[in-house]
Amino acid sequence: MSTVKEAVEVEVPVRTAYNQWTQFEEFPNFMEGVEEITQIDDRHNHWITKIGGTRREFDTEIVDQFPDERITWRTTSGDIQQKGTVRFQRVDDTHTRVELVMDVEPSGVAEKAADMLGTIDRRVKGDMRRFKDFIEQQGDESGAWRGRITPG
């Protein structure tokens, strides 16, 4: 597995940044290669991605979610194996540090080569920059889910 880490500081309060990140169906607006996400319930999402001409579908489960602090997930089925955590840290009243740490297991020759060339890392960095632009241009979240999901 490869570990990818990236952080950005966004010019919105921590509550706004966190609330926006809970709107999984909005991810295609800032995540390259993500075509569609369907939220099945509070814990589960179905993803459709197309990267480098390869279409993948997979399911994720949120295993830990604490409002304004973190969201942790893992894949449960499909062609993709990954897990990760996004953390939200208040910098001040109008700025938030958003840090993403993901463990990704590339599948197939092309994805393994892309990982070795740093393509996955660059994609995540770009996604985080686009999230920053997305939330700062909006100025407010498009929705929110403030529930708590505990591990186990």
mmCIF file of C-alpha atoms in Angstrom:
data_model
loop_
_atom_site.group_PDB
_atom_site.id
_atom_site.type_symbol
_atom_site.label_atom_id
_atom_site.label_comp_id
_atom_site.label_asym_id
_atom_site.label_seq_id
_atom_site.Cartn_x
_atom_site.Cartn_y
_atom_site.Cartn_z
ATOM 1 C CA MET A 1 0.000 0.000 0.000
ATOM 2 C CA SER A 2 1.093 3.553 -0.699
ATOM 3 C CA THR A 3 0.410 6.326 1.786
ATOM 4 C CA VAL A 4 -0.562 9.732 0.454
ATOM 5 C CA LYS A 5 -0.680 12.807 2.690
ATOM 6 C CA GLU A 6 -1.771 16.307 1.796
ATOM 7 C CA ALA A 7 -3.013 19.318 3.736
ATOM 8 C CA VAL A 8 -4.461 22.668 2.760
ATOM 9 C CA GLU A 9 -5.506 25.695 4.720
ATOM 10 C CA VAL A 10 -8.931 26.927 3.687
ATOM 11 C CA GLU A 11 -10.350 30.349 4.397
ATOM 12 C CA VAL A 12 -13.574 29.192 6.051
ATOM 13 C CA PRO A 13 -14.443 28.251 9.653
ATOM 14 C CA VAL A 14 -13.837 24.631 10.686
ATOM 15 C CA ARG A 15 -17.595 23.930 10.824
ATOM 16 C CA THR A 16 -18.023 25.058 7.191
ATOM 17 C CA ALA A 17 -15.090 22.984 5.905
ATOM 18 C CA TYR A 18 -16.252 19.889 7.796
ATOM 19 C CA ASN A 19 -19.893 20.288 6.754
ATOM 20 C CA GLN A 20 -18.918 20.539 3.087
ATOM 21 C CA TRP A 21 -16.779 17.411 3.282
ATOM 22 C CA THR A 22 -19.818 15.457 4.566
ATOM 23 C CA GLN A 23 -21.555 16.184 1.247
ATOM 24 C CA PHE A 24 -20.032 13.198 -0.571
ATOM 25 C CA GLU A 25 -22.242 13.553 -3.631
ATOM 26 C CA GLU A 26 -20.523 16.935 -4.258
ATOM 27 C CA PHE A 27 -17.036 15.365 -4.537
ATOM 28 C CA PRO A 28 -17.117 15.253 -8.364
ATOM 29 C CA ASN A 29 -17.033 19.075 -8.232
ATOM 30 C CA PHE A 30 -13.440 19.013 -6.963
ATOM 31 C CA MET A 31 -12.098 15.448 -7.229
ATOM 32 C CA GLU A 32 -10.531 14.633 -10.567
ATOM 33 C CA GLY A 33 -11.707 11.327 -11.992
ATOM 34 C CA VAL A 34 -14.703 10.985 -9.656
ATOM 35 C CA GLU A 35 -17.771 10.761 -11.873
ATOM 36 C CA GLU A 36 -20.452 10.046 -9.290
ATOM 37 C CA ILE A 37 -20.954 9.221 -5.630
ATOM 38 C CA THR A 38 -24.243 7.899 -4.326
ATOM 39 C CA GLN A 39 -24.761 8.104 -0.586
ATOM 40 C CA ILE A 40 -26.562 4.898 0.387
ATOM 41 C CA ASP A 41 -26.980 5.701 4.092
ATOM 42 C CA ASP A 42 -25.090 7.549 6.854
ATOM 43 C CA ARG A 43 -22.171 5.088 6.673
ATOM 44 C CA HIS A 44 -22.051 3.853 3.058
ATOM 45 C CA ASN A 45 -21.276 5.392 -0.347
ATOM 46 C CA HIS A 46 -21.049 3.957 -3.853
ATOM 47 C CA TRP A 47 -18.334 5.506 -6.062
ATOM 48 C CA ILE A 48 -17.908 5.574 -9.823
ATOM 49 C CA THR A 49 -14.530 6.800 -11.049
ATOM 50 C CA LYS A 50 -12.849 7.055 -14.426
ATOM 51 C CA ILE A 51 -9.115 7.566 -14.336
ATOM 52 C CA GLY A 52 -6.862 7.133 -17.344
ATOM 53 C CA GLY A 53 -9.739 5.681 -19.327
ATOM 54 C CA THR A 54 -10.403 2.966 -16.715
ATOM 55 C CA ARG A 55 -13.828 2.984 -15.071
ATOM 56 C CA ARG A 56 -14.088 1.601 -11.547
ATOM 57 C CA GLU A 57 -16.951 1.146 -9.115
ATOM 58 C CA PHE A 58 -16.489 0.532 -5.424
ATOM 59 C CA ASP A 59 -18.174 0.951 -2.075
ATOM 60 C CA THR A 60 -16.897 2.701 1.037
ATOM 61 C CA GLU A 61 -17.886 2.608 4.671
ATOM 62 C CA ILE A 62 -17.330 5.407 7.154
ATOM 63 C CA VAL A 63 -15.896 3.771 10.256
ATOM 64 C CA ASP A 64 -15.361 6.871 12.414
ATOM 65 C CA GLN A 65 -16.860 10.323 12.116
ATOM 66 C CA PHE A 66 -16.598 13.063 14.714
ATOM 67 C CA PRO A 67 -18.068 16.463 13.754
ATOM 68 C CA ASP A 68 -15.521 19.210 13.089
ATOM 69 C CA GLU A 69 -12.615 16.810 13.754
ATOM 70 C CA ARG A 70 -12.376 13.775 11.444
ATOM 71 C CA ILE A 71 -13.924 11.327 9.002
ATOM 72 C CA THR A 72 -12.322 7.890 8.550
ATOM 73 C CA TRP A 73 -13.348 5.444 5.831
ATOM 74 C CA ARG A 74 -12.383 2.207 4.113
ATOM 75 C CA THR A 75 -13.433 0.418 0.958
ATOM 76 C CA THR A 76 -15.698 -2.589 1.404
ATOM 77 C CA SER A 77 -16.058 -3.884 -2.159
ATOM 78 C CA GLY A 78 -14.974 -3.256 -5.722
ATOM 79 C CA ASP A 79 -11.717 -2.881 -7.612
ATOM 80 C CA ILE A 80 -10.180 -0.296 -5.274
ATOM 81 C CA GLN A 81 -8.539 -0.975 -1.915
ATOM 82 C CA GLN A 82 -8.058 2.099 0.236
ATOM 83 C CA LYS A 83 -8.595 3.577 3.657
ATOM 84 C CA GLY A 84 -8.067 7.033 4.965
ATOM 85 C CA THR A 85 -8.814 9.873 7.319
ATOM 86 C CA VAL A 86 -9.514 13.517 6.708
ATOM 87 C CA ARG A 87 -8.927 15.780 9.726
ATOM 88 C CA PHE A 88 -10.117 19.320 10.340
ATOM 89 C CA GLN A 89 -8.132 21.638 12.596
ATOM 90 C CA ARG A 90 -9.231 25.132 13.557
ATOM 91 C CA VAL A 91 -6.493 27.648 12.784
ATOM 92 C CA ASP A 92 -8.565 30.673 13.816
ATOM 93 C CA ASP A 93 -12.193 31.802 13.460
ATOM 94 C CA THR A 94 -11.967 31.992 9.657
ATOM 95 C CA HIS A 95 -9.282 29.439 8.706
ATOM 96 C CA THR A 96 -9.135 25.651 8.863
ATOM 97 C CA ARG A 97 -6.380 23.155 8.145
ATOM 98 C CA VAL A 98 -7.755 20.147 6.248
ATOM 99 C CA GLU A 99 -5.401 17.148 6.219
ATOM 100 C CA LEU A 100 -5.993 13.999 4.187
ATOM 101 C CA VAL A 101 -4.062 10.769 4.785
ATOM 102 C CA MET A 102 -4.888 7.810 2.529
ATOM 103 C CA ASP A 103 -3.515 4.308 2.131
ATOM 104 C CA VAL A 104 -4.083 3.132 -1.441
ATOM 105 C CA GLU A 105 -3.394 -0.295 -2.926
ATOM 106 C CA PRO A 106 -2.969 0.168 -6.684
ATOM 107 C CA SER A 107 -4.466 -2.660 -8.745
ATOM 108 C CA GLY A 108 -3.276 -3.543 -12.210
ATOM 109 C CA VAL A 109 -0.069 -2.746 -14.033
ATOM 110 C CA ALA A 110 -1.091 0.762 -15.133
ATOM 111 C CA GLU A 111 -2.113 1.854 -11.623
ATOM 112 C CA LYS A 112 1.046 0.427 -10.069
ATOM 113 C CA ALA A 113 3.140 2.303 -12.636
ATOM 114 C CA ALA A 114 1.148 5.485 -11.991
ATOM 115 C CA ASP A 115 1.776 5.080 -8.266
ATOM 116 C CA MET A 116 5.515 4.643 -8.813
ATOM 117 C CA LEU A 117 5.570 7.800 -10.956
ATOM 118 C CA GLY A 118 3.781 9.819 -8.258
ATOM 119 C CA THR A 119 0.543 10.234 -10.206
ATOM 120 C CA ILE A 120 -1.688 9.262 -7.255
ATOM 121 C CA ASP A 121 0.109 11.711 -4.976
ATOM 122 C CA ARG A 122 -0.243 14.546 -7.520
ATOM 123 C CA ARG A 123 -3.932 13.756 -8.031
ATOM 124 C CA VAL A 124 -4.627 13.981 -4.286
ATOM 125 C CA LYS A 125 -2.689 17.264 -4.041
ATOM 126 C CA GLY A 126 -4.780 18.629 -6.919
ATOM 127 C CA ASP A 127 -8.017 17.419 -5.328
ATOM 128 C CA MET A 128 -7.169 19.195 -2.085
ATOM 129 C CA ARG A 129 -6.340 22.436 -3.925
ATOM 130 C CA ARG A 130 -9.637 22.152 -5.807
ATOM 131 C CA PHE A 131 -11.503 21.564 -2.518
ATOM 132 C CA LYS A 132 -9.912 24.766 -1.190
ATOM 133 C CA ASP A 133 -11.007 26.701 -4.287
ATOM 134 C CA PHE A 134 -14.472 25.098 -4.207
ATOM 135 C CA ILE A 135 -15.285 25.946 -0.582
ATOM 136 C CA GLU A 136 -13.696 29.401 -0.656
ATOM 137 C CA GLN A 137 -15.563 30.405 -3.823
ATOM 138 C CA GLN A 138 -18.848 29.155 -2.365
ATOM 139 C CA GLY A 139 -18.147 30.789 0.984
ATOM 140 C CA ASP A 140 -20.582 28.421 2.675
ATOM 141 C CA GLU A 141 -21.311 24.717 2.728
ATOM 142 C CA SER A 142 -23.877 23.198 0.378
ATOM 143 C CA GLY A 143 -25.220 20.999 3.180
ATOM 144 C CA ALA A 144 -24.205 19.239 6.367
ATOM 145 C CA TRP A 145 -24.453 16.007 8.269
ATOM 146 C CA ARG A 146 -23.507 16.426 11.906
ATOM 147 C CA GLY A 147 -24.001 12.840 13.101
ATOM 148 C CA ARG A 148 -21.451 10.794 15.032
ATOM 149 C CA ILE A 149 -20.257 7.410 13.805
ATOM 150 C CA THR A 150 -18.198 5.387 16.236
ATOM 151 C CA PRO A 151 -15.792 2.601 15.298
ATOM 152 C CA GLY A 152 -16.930 -0.980 15.780
#
